[in-house]
Every structure is written in C-alpha cells, then in structure tokens.
Amino acid sequence: MRRETQNLLLLLLGGALLKIALGGSYLRYVKPTLFPWLLLSGLVVVGLAVFAIIRDVRASGARHHDHDSRSPWLLLLPVFAIFLVAPPALGSDSVTRDRAAAPQAPEEALFPELPPERAPLLSTSEFLTRVIWDDSGALNGRAVRLQGFVVHPAPGTTQLARMRITCCAADAAPVKIDLAGAPQLSDLPADTWIEVTARLRPGTATEANDYVPAVDVLDLRPIPAPQDTYEY
C-alpha cells in the first residue's frame, strides 16, 4: 500500500469518527459515556494522518513503491458509507427478531418510592425491573407514563418497545410491553414513537412469555423520536 493511500485512509477514518461523534449519530452505535473516547480517537487518528502527510511532503525525495494500489481503495468504502449514509437506530425489526432483554435484579434490595405526580414518567427498563422485582405492589393500580416505539409482533397485537444496550448496538436487546385497551393501537405504523399513560395488569409478566408485562392504555399520544433512542 502506498504511503499516500495510508495517509488518506487515516485522515478519512479520523474524520469519520469526528463526524459521528460531533454530529451525535454515535448514539446509534455506542453509549453516551463513550463520547470522550470516540472524540479522542478521532483527534488522534487525524493528528497521525496530518503528521504523516507533513513528514512525507518534507521527505519528497523518499522512495516510492510500485505495488498495485487498487485494492487498498476498497478499504475506503466503509468510511464513505459513514459520511454518506446515516443508518437508523435499531427498531421494530430488531424487536420482533430478538428475544426480550432478561430482567436483571436491582443492586438495591428496596426500590425508591414512585414520584408523587399522578402519572410519573418511567423508562421501560425501570418499569420492567419494578414489575419483576418490586414485591411492594407499588405499580398496582398506579398510572405511569412510558415512551417507546410501536411494534406489531403479530396481527392484532401491539407492543411498546425500547432497545437496551450494555456497551454498543451489537449487544442491544429489546424491552417489550404489551399494550391493550386502546382501539387505535392497531392503526399505528410500526416504529412510531408514542407516549402512553397506562396501568399494569398484575401477574402478566411470567417466564412463559419472556417477562413481557401487559398494561391497559389510558391515554396515548405520538411524540418525536428522541436523539438517543436506546436505554442503558
């Protein structure tokens, strides 16, 4: 591989890292806590490329290689893809294909009290964790608000879902909640983002159904997709 090709690859790769980091699209791939490392990696790679280019310009009399440089250019395709194509975050296709995220026991033995408001906003992960592990019955008869995207796993059924990741999108697993009680649910297109006010149907999350609880929908409204669509 010619040195010019190496330098260009480094420059484009570093630029791609900086683009997805500063543009916010990195949230489709990794957790927000990895932003500083992604930004630092992009700066280091660009710095190495600039240093190499300046060095080669100064050493313009250095020997050139005659190897065929066509194949190295294929390495540019993934880099160009990052610049030109913005892949969407994981959505309903991933939910219907993957098993639900296994509920994890909380680190604390006791859950904090729910906020006193009439219908507090909970993440789907927190809601599911409380459904499985909170023996106090705090959710029974309590209205809560949940946000996620629409999934139709089968005709006539609708779920609210979020993708939960541990490190990056490669380990994403869906958190699912069955929705019932609203006649307009089946008319919502898949991947539509909604906020529902709902009440838990106690005892509906079991090992047999992969711990997917059911809720009765009291209110529903479409919302814009958040910048960060994942939960952690």
PDB file of C-alpha atoms in Angstrom:
ATOM      1  CA  MET A   1       0.000   0.000   0.000  1.00  0.00           C
ATOM      2  CA  ARG A   2       1.415   3.402  -0.999  1.00  0.00           C
ATOM      3  CA  ARG A   3       2.117   5.859   1.793  1.00  0.00           C
ATOM      4  CA  GLU A   4      -0.251   8.386   0.199  1.00  0.00           C
ATOM      5  CA  THR A   5      -3.044   5.822   0.417  1.00  0.00           C
ATOM      6  CA  GLN A   6      -2.230   5.048   4.044  1.00  0.00           C
ATOM      7  CA  ASN A   7      -2.298   8.715   4.957  1.00  0.00           C
ATOM      8  CA  LEU A   8      -5.594   9.293   3.159  1.00  0.00           C
ATOM      9  CA  LEU A   9      -7.166   6.292   4.882  1.00  0.00           C
ATOM     10  CA  LEU A  10      -6.065   7.594   8.276  1.00  0.00           C
ATOM     11  CA  LEU A  11      -7.399  11.066   7.513  1.00  0.00           C
ATOM     12  CA  LEU A  12     -10.775   9.783   6.329  1.00  0.00           C
ATOM     13  CA  LEU A  13     -11.131   7.334   9.197  1.00  0.00           C
ATOM     14  CA  GLY A  14     -10.352  10.014  11.777  1.00  0.00           C
ATOM     15  CA  GLY A  15     -12.722  12.419  10.037  1.00  0.00           C
ATOM     16  CA  ALA A  16     -15.483   9.808  10.085  1.00  0.00           C
ATOM     17  CA  LEU A  17     -15.004   9.263  13.830  1.00  0.00           C
ATOM     18  CA  LEU A  18     -15.166  13.007  14.462  1.00  0.00           C
ATOM     19  CA  LYS A  19     -18.240  13.351  12.256  1.00  0.00           C
ATOM     20  CA  ILE A  20     -20.318  10.748  14.084  1.00  0.00           C
ATOM     21  CA  ALA A  21     -19.084  11.981  17.480  1.00  0.00           C
ATOM     22  CA  LEU A  22     -19.709  15.700  16.982  1.00  0.00           C
ATOM     23  CA  GLY A  23     -22.852  15.127  14.906  1.00  0.00           C
ATOM     24  CA  GLY A  24     -24.464  12.975  17.595  1.00  0.00           C
ATOM     25  CA  SER A  25     -25.020   9.954  15.359  1.00  0.00           C
ATOM     26  CA  TYR A  26     -22.571   7.972  17.508  1.00  0.00           C
ATOM     27  CA  LEU A  27     -25.565   7.343  19.798  1.00  0.00           C
ATOM     28  CA  ARG A  28     -26.790   4.848  17.199  1.00  0.00           C
ATOM     29  CA  TYR A  29     -23.726   2.723  17.864  1.00  0.00           C
ATOM     30  CA  VAL A  30     -22.427   3.192  21.438  1.00  0.00           C
ATOM     31  CA  LYS A  31     -23.359   4.529  24.887  1.00  0.00           C
ATOM     32  CA  PRO A  32     -23.123   8.284  25.602  1.00  0.00           C
ATOM     33  CA  THR A  33     -20.345   7.659  28.140  1.00  0.00           C
ATOM     34  CA  LEU A  34     -18.045   6.600  25.292  1.00  0.00           C
ATOM     35  CA  PHE A  35     -18.250  10.029  23.599  1.00  0.00           C
ATOM     36  CA  PRO A  36     -14.948  11.374  25.058  1.00  0.00           C
ATOM     37  CA  TRP A  37     -13.047   8.274  23.949  1.00  0.00           C
ATOM     38  CA  LEU A  38     -14.593   8.382  20.485  1.00  0.00           C
ATOM     39  CA  LEU A  39     -13.719  12.064  20.133  1.00  0.00           C
ATOM     40  CA  LEU A  40     -10.187  11.471  21.397  1.00  0.00           C
ATOM     41  CA  SER A  41      -9.715   8.555  18.991  1.00  0.00           C
ATOM     42  CA  GLY A  42     -10.816  10.695  16.047  1.00  0.00           C
ATOM     43  CA  LEU A  43      -8.452  13.520  17.020  1.00  0.00           C
ATOM     44  CA  VAL A  44      -5.528  11.118  17.456  1.00  0.00           C
ATOM     45  CA  VAL A  45      -6.125   9.416  14.108  1.00  0.00           C
ATOM     46  CA  VAL A  46      -6.457  12.755  12.278  1.00  0.00           C
ATOM     47  CA  GLY A  47      -3.340  14.013  14.054  1.00  0.00           C
ATOM     48  CA  LEU A  48      -1.370  10.955  12.962  1.00  0.00           C
ATOM     49  CA  ALA A  49      -2.548  11.420   9.388  1.00  0.00           C
ATOM     50  CA  VAL A  50      -1.590  15.108   9.320  1.00  0.00           C
ATOM     51  CA  PHE A  51       1.799  14.335  10.871  1.00  0.00           C
ATOM     52  CA  ALA A  52       2.465  11.617   8.284  1.00  0.00           C
ATOM     53  CA  ILE A  53       1.419  13.873   5.396  1.00  0.00           C
ATOM     54  CA  ILE A  54       3.694  16.704   6.566  1.00  0.00           C
ATOM     55  CA  ARG A  55       6.577  14.259   7.044  1.00  0.00           C
ATOM     56  CA  ASP A  56       6.147  12.818   3.555  1.00  0.00           C
ATOM     57  CA  VAL A  57       5.931  16.257   1.964  1.00  0.00           C
ATOM     58  CA  ARG A  58       9.204  17.214   3.598  1.00  0.00           C
ATOM     59  CA  ALA A  59      10.782  13.975   2.535  1.00  0.00           C
ATOM     60  CA  SER A  60       9.591  14.338  -1.046  1.00  0.00           C
ATOM     61  CA  GLY A  61      12.624  12.544  -2.335  1.00  0.00           C
ATOM     62  CA  ALA A  62      11.796   9.335  -0.496  1.00  0.00           C
ATOM     63  CA  ARG A  63      11.460   6.116  -2.477  1.00  0.00           C
ATOM     64  CA  HIS A  64       8.006   5.313  -3.916  1.00  0.00           C
ATOM     65  CA  HIS A  65       6.547   1.831  -4.111  1.00  0.00           C
ATOM     66  CA  ASP A  66       5.141   0.384  -7.325  1.00  0.00           C
ATOM     67  CA  HIS A  67       2.651  -2.038  -5.786  1.00  0.00           C
ATOM     68  CA  ASP A  68      -0.868  -2.112  -7.175  1.00  0.00           C
ATOM     69  CA  SER A  69      -2.833   0.351  -5.039  1.00  0.00           C
ATOM     70  CA  ARG A  70      -6.301  -0.512  -6.310  1.00  0.00           C
ATOM     71  CA  SER A  71      -7.254  -2.982  -3.576  1.00  0.00           C
ATOM     72  CA  PRO A  72      -6.445  -0.627  -0.659  1.00  0.00           C
ATOM     73  CA  TRP A  73      -9.033   1.798  -2.007  1.00  0.00           C
ATOM     74  CA  LEU A  74     -11.702  -0.779  -1.182  1.00  0.00           C
ATOM     75  CA  LEU A  75     -10.960  -0.010   2.452  1.00  0.00           C
ATOM     76  CA  LEU A  76     -12.438   3.434   1.859  1.00  0.00           C
ATOM     77  CA  LEU A  77     -15.930   2.062   1.229  1.00  0.00           C
ATOM     78  CA  PRO A  78     -16.922   1.723   4.922  1.00  0.00           C
ATOM     79  CA  VAL A  79     -15.552   5.208   5.582  1.00  0.00           C
ATOM     80  CA  PHE A  80     -17.536   6.715   2.716  1.00  0.00           C
ATOM     81  CA  ALA A  81     -20.606   4.861   3.991  1.00  0.00           C
ATOM     82  CA  ILE A  82     -20.308   6.656   7.337  1.00  0.00           C
ATOM     83  CA  PHE A  83     -20.071  10.031   5.580  1.00  0.00           C
ATOM     84  CA  LEU A  84     -22.855   9.450   3.050  1.00  0.00           C
ATOM     85  CA  VAL A  85     -25.297   7.069   4.743  1.00  0.00           C
ATOM     86  CA  ALA A  86     -26.775   7.531   8.218  1.00  0.00           C
ATOM     87  CA  PRO A  87     -28.080   4.122   9.311  1.00  0.00           C
ATOM     88  CA  PRO A  88     -31.160   4.311  11.544  1.00  0.00           C
ATOM     89  CA  ALA A  89     -31.187   3.191  15.136  1.00  0.00           C
ATOM     90  CA  LEU A  90     -32.416  -0.332  15.817  1.00  0.00           C
ATOM     91  CA  GLY A  91     -36.199  -0.530  15.662  1.00  0.00           C
ATOM     92  CA  SER A  92     -39.180  -2.840  15.374  1.00  0.00           C
ATOM     93  CA  ASP A  93     -37.429  -5.321  13.066  1.00  0.00           C
ATOM     94  CA  SER A  94     -34.871  -5.987  15.790  1.00  0.00           C
ATOM     95  CA  VAL A  95     -37.590  -6.336  18.428  1.00  0.00           C
ATOM     96  CA  THR A  96     -39.526  -8.992  16.520  1.00  0.00           C
ATOM     97  CA  ARG A  97     -36.308 -10.851  15.676  1.00  0.00           C
ATOM     98  CA  ASP A  98     -34.619 -10.868  19.108  1.00  0.00           C
ATOM     99  CA  ARG A  99     -35.675 -12.227  22.484  1.00  0.00           C
ATOM    100  CA  ALA A 100     -36.669  -9.758  25.153  1.00  0.00           C
ATOM    101  CA  ALA A 101     -33.978  -8.481  27.496  1.00  0.00           C
ATOM    102  CA  ALA A 102     -33.765 -10.677  30.571  1.00  0.00           C
ATOM    103  CA  PRO A 103     -34.779  -8.719  33.689  1.00  0.00           C
ATOM    104  CA  GLN A 104     -31.828  -8.079  35.969  1.00  0.00           C
ATOM    105  CA  ALA A 105     -32.070  -7.970  39.752  1.00  0.00           C
ATOM    106  CA  PRO A 106     -31.504  -4.432  41.051  1.00  0.00           C
ATOM    107  CA  GLU A 107     -28.394  -3.666  43.069  1.00  0.00           C
ATOM    108  CA  GLU A 108     -30.516  -2.320  45.928  1.00  0.00           C
ATOM    109  CA  ALA A 109     -32.918  -4.553  47.780  1.00  0.00           C
ATOM    110  CA  LEU A 110     -35.508  -1.753  48.064  1.00  0.00           C
ATOM    111  CA  PHE A 111     -36.924   0.439  45.321  1.00  0.00           C
ATOM    112  CA  PRO A 112     -37.328   4.173  45.880  1.00  0.00           C
ATOM    113  CA  GLU A 113     -40.873   5.435  46.077  1.00  0.00           C
ATOM    114  CA  LEU A 114     -42.507   6.434  42.839  1.00  0.00           C
ATOM    115  CA  PRO A 115     -42.715  10.188  42.244  1.00  0.00           C
ATOM    116  CA  PRO A 116     -45.891  11.669  43.756  1.00  0.00           C
ATOM    117  CA  GLU A 117     -47.264  13.028  40.489  1.00  0.00           C
ATOM    118  CA  ARG A 118     -50.387  11.423  39.052  1.00  0.00           C
ATOM    119  CA  ALA A 119     -48.622   9.560  36.246  1.00  0.00           C
ATOM    120  CA  PRO A 120     -44.821   9.657  36.641  1.00  0.00           C
ATOM    121  CA  LEU A 121     -42.627   9.060  33.600  1.00  0.00           C
ATOM    122  CA  LEU A 122     -40.611   5.827  33.872  1.00  0.00           C
ATOM    123  CA  SER A 123     -38.173   4.290  31.439  1.00  0.00           C
ATOM    124  CA  THR A 124     -39.329   0.962  30.053  1.00  0.00           C
ATOM    125  CA  SER A 125     -36.327  -0.719  31.696  1.00  0.00           C
ATOM    126  CA  GLU A 126     -37.186   0.704  35.118  1.00  0.00           C
ATOM    127  CA  PHE A 127     -40.828  -0.249  34.666  1.00  0.00           C
ATOM    128  CA  LEU A 128     -39.948  -3.821  33.716  1.00  0.00           C
ATOM    129  CA  THR A 129     -37.458  -4.137  36.579  1.00  0.00           C
ATOM    130  CA  ARG A 130     -40.086  -2.957  39.047  1.00  0.00           C
ATOM    131  CA  VAL A 131     -42.670  -5.336  37.593  1.00  0.00           C
ATOM    132  CA  ILE A 132     -40.386  -8.327  38.107  1.00  0.00           C
ATOM    133  CA  TRP A 133     -38.538  -7.472  41.320  1.00  0.00           C
ATOM    134  CA  ASP A 134     -40.618  -4.978  43.322  1.00  0.00           C
ATOM    135  CA  ASP A 135     -42.752  -7.013  45.739  1.00  0.00           C
ATOM    136  CA  SER A 136     -44.298  -3.935  47.324  1.00  0.00           C
ATOM    137  CA  GLY A 137     -47.040  -3.703  44.699  1.00  0.00           C
ATOM    138  CA  ALA A 138     -46.273  -0.027  44.138  1.00  0.00           C
ATOM    139  CA  LEU A 139     -47.286  -0.286  40.481  1.00  0.00           C
ATOM    140  CA  ASN A 140     -50.630  -1.974  41.133  1.00  0.00           C
ATOM    141  CA  GLY A 141     -53.392   0.431  40.179  1.00  0.00           C
ATOM    142  CA  ARG A 142     -50.873   3.233  39.583  1.00  0.00           C
ATOM    143  CA  ALA A 143     -50.875   5.145  36.327  1.00  0.00           C
ATOM    144  CA  VAL A 144     -47.433   5.664  34.775  1.00  0.00           C
ATOM    145  CA  ARG A 145     -46.158   7.181  31.555  1.00  0.00           C
ATOM    146  CA  LEU A 146     -43.948   5.179  29.213  1.00  0.00           C
ATOM    147  CA  GLN A 147     -42.217   6.196  25.983  1.00  0.00           C
ATOM    148  CA  GLY A 148     -41.085   3.953  23.139  1.00  0.00           C
ATOM    149  CA  PHE A 149     -41.768   2.874  19.591  1.00  0.00           C
ATOM    150  CA  VAL A 150     -44.604   0.765  18.265  1.00  0.00           C
ATOM    151  CA  VAL A 151     -44.146  -2.897  17.391  1.00  0.00           C
ATOM    152  CA  HIS A 152     -46.739  -5.257  15.917  1.00  0.00           C
ATOM    153  CA  PRO A 153     -45.360  -8.753  16.678  1.00  0.00           C
ATOM    154  CA  ALA A 154     -48.498 -10.395  15.289  1.00  0.00           C
ATOM    155  CA  PRO A 155     -51.758  -9.256  13.664  1.00  0.00           C
ATOM    156  CA  GLY A 156     -53.982  -7.540  16.203  1.00  0.00           C
ATOM    157  CA  THR A 157     -51.269  -7.133  18.841  1.00  0.00           C
ATOM    158  CA  THR A 158     -49.243  -4.044  19.682  1.00  0.00           C
ATOM    159  CA  GLN A 159     -46.239  -3.551  21.907  1.00  0.00           C
ATOM    160  CA  LEU A 160     -44.308  -0.584  23.216  1.00  0.00           C
ATOM    161  CA  ALA A 161     -40.577  -1.265  22.959  1.00  0.00           C
ATOM    162  CA  ARG A 162     -37.144   0.197  23.559  1.00  0.00           C
ATOM    163  CA  MET A 163     -33.728  -1.240  22.775  1.00  0.00           C
ATOM    164  CA  ARG A 164     -31.415  -1.559  25.784  1.00  0.00           C
ATOM    165  CA  ILE A 165     -27.670  -1.758  25.300  1.00  0.00           C
ATOM    166  CA  THR A 166     -24.824  -2.563  27.665  1.00  0.00           C
ATOM    167  CA  CYS A 167     -21.935  -1.210  25.605  1.00  0.00           C
ATOM    168  CA  CYS A 168     -22.888  -0.783  21.962  1.00  0.00           C
ATOM    169  CA  ALA A 169     -25.620  -1.554  19.450  1.00  0.00           C
ATOM    170  CA  ALA A 170     -24.133  -5.003  18.832  1.00  0.00           C
ATOM    171  CA  ASP A 171     -25.362  -6.202  22.256  1.00  0.00           C
ATOM    172  CA  ALA A 172     -28.767  -4.496  22.080  1.00  0.00           C
ATOM    173  CA  ALA A 173     -31.786  -6.400  23.403  1.00  0.00           C
ATOM    174  CA  PRO A 174     -35.428  -5.303  23.338  1.00  0.00           C
ATOM    175  CA  VAL A 175     -37.545  -4.329  26.317  1.00  0.00           C
ATOM    176  CA  LYS A 176     -41.199  -5.009  25.448  1.00  0.00           C
ATOM    177  CA  ILE A 177     -44.547  -4.088  26.981  1.00  0.00           C
ATOM    178  CA  ASP A 178     -47.874  -5.390  25.647  1.00  0.00           C
ATOM    179  CA  LEU A 179     -50.428  -2.622  25.077  1.00  0.00           C
ATOM    180  CA  ALA A 180     -54.151  -3.163  25.464  1.00  0.00           C
ATOM    181  CA  GLY A 181     -57.327  -1.140  25.836  1.00  0.00           C
ATOM    182  CA  ALA A 182     -56.896   1.438  23.074  1.00  0.00           C
ATOM    183  CA  PRO A 183     -58.742   0.705  19.813  1.00  0.00           C
ATOM    184  CA  GLN A 184     -56.392   2.852  17.706  1.00  0.00           C
ATOM    185  CA  LEU A 185     -53.323   0.798  18.577  1.00  0.00           C
ATOM    186  CA  SER A 186     -53.504  -1.456  15.530  1.00  0.00           C
ATOM    187  CA  ASP A 187     -53.635   1.596  13.257  1.00  0.00           C
ATOM    188  CA  LEU A 188     -50.286   2.935  14.431  1.00  0.00           C
ATOM    189  CA  PRO A 189     -47.448   2.228  11.962  1.00  0.00           C
ATOM    190  CA  ALA A 190     -44.513   0.220  13.287  1.00  0.00           C
ATOM    191  CA  ASP A 191     -41.647   2.344  14.648  1.00  0.00           C
ATOM    192  CA  THR A 192     -43.980   5.241  15.517  1.00  0.00           C
ATOM    193  CA  TRP A 193     -42.776   6.840  18.749  1.00  0.00           C
ATOM    194  CA  ILE A 194     -45.510   7.280  21.336  1.00  0.00           C
ATOM    195  CA  GLU A 195     -46.038   8.134  24.986  1.00  0.00           C
ATOM    196  CA  VAL A 196     -48.701   6.139  26.781  1.00  0.00           C
ATOM    197  CA  THR A 197     -50.303   6.618  30.142  1.00  0.00           C
ATOM    198  CA  ALA A 198     -51.120   3.138  31.355  1.00  0.00           C
ATOM    199  CA  ARG A 199     -51.759   0.830  34.316  1.00  0.00           C
ATOM    200  CA  LEU A 200     -50.081  -2.503  34.840  1.00  0.00           C
ATOM    201  CA  ARG A 201     -52.051  -5.722  34.646  1.00  0.00           C
ATOM    202  CA  PRO A 202     -50.529  -7.519  37.657  1.00  0.00           C
ATOM    203  CA  GLY A 203     -49.240 -11.027  37.079  1.00  0.00           C
ATOM    204  CA  THR A 204     -48.918 -10.734  33.297  1.00  0.00           C
ATOM    205  CA  ALA A 205     -45.100 -10.881  33.170  1.00  0.00           C
ATOM    206  CA  THR A 206     -44.083 -14.521  33.503  1.00  0.00           C
ATOM    207  CA  GLU A 207     -41.220 -16.752  32.472  1.00  0.00           C
ATOM    208  CA  ALA A 208     -43.500 -18.328  29.859  1.00  0.00           C
ATOM    209  CA  ASN A 209     -43.861 -15.026  27.971  1.00  0.00           C
ATOM    210  CA  ASP A 210     -40.245 -13.859  28.496  1.00  0.00           C
ATOM    211  CA  TYR A 211     -41.388 -11.485  31.263  1.00  0.00           C
ATOM    212  CA  VAL A 212     -43.323  -9.177  28.951  1.00  0.00           C
ATOM    213  CA  PRO A 213     -45.900  -7.325  31.096  1.00  0.00           C
ATOM    214  CA  ALA A 214     -49.244  -6.082  29.810  1.00  0.00           C
ATOM    215  CA  VAL A 215     -50.709  -2.656  30.523  1.00  0.00           C
ATOM    216  CA  ASP A 216     -54.090  -1.031  29.969  1.00  0.00           C
ATOM    217  CA  VAL A 217     -53.631   2.141  27.951  1.00  0.00           C
ATOM    218  CA  LEU A 218     -55.422   5.155  29.435  1.00  0.00           C
ATOM    219  CA  ASP A 219     -54.017   7.782  27.084  1.00  0.00           C
ATOM    220  CA  LEU A 220     -51.755   7.805  24.055  1.00  0.00           C
ATOM    221  CA  ARG A 221     -50.021  10.476  22.020  1.00  0.00           C
ATOM    222  CA  PRO A 222     -47.364  10.440  19.288  1.00  0.00           C
ATOM    223  CA  ILE A 223     -44.007  12.018  20.179  1.00  0.00           C
ATOM    224  CA  PRO A 224     -40.827  12.791  18.215  1.00  0.00           C
ATOM    225  CA  ALA A 225     -38.112  10.163  18.336  1.00  0.00           C
ATOM    226  CA  PRO A 226     -35.509  11.136  20.955  1.00  0.00           C
ATOM    227  CA  GLN A 227     -31.951  11.866  19.890  1.00  0.00           C
ATOM    228  CA  ASP A 228     -30.791   8.895  21.921  1.00  0.00           C
ATOM    229  CA  THR A 229     -33.228   6.071  21.243  1.00  0.00           C
ATOM    230  CA  TYR A 230     -31.534   3.488  23.481  1.00  0.00           C
ATOM    231  CA  GLU A 231     -31.786   2.738  27.186  1.00  0.00           C
ATOM    232  CA  TYR A 232     -28.913   1.578  29.370  1.00  0.00           C
TER     233      TYR A 232
END
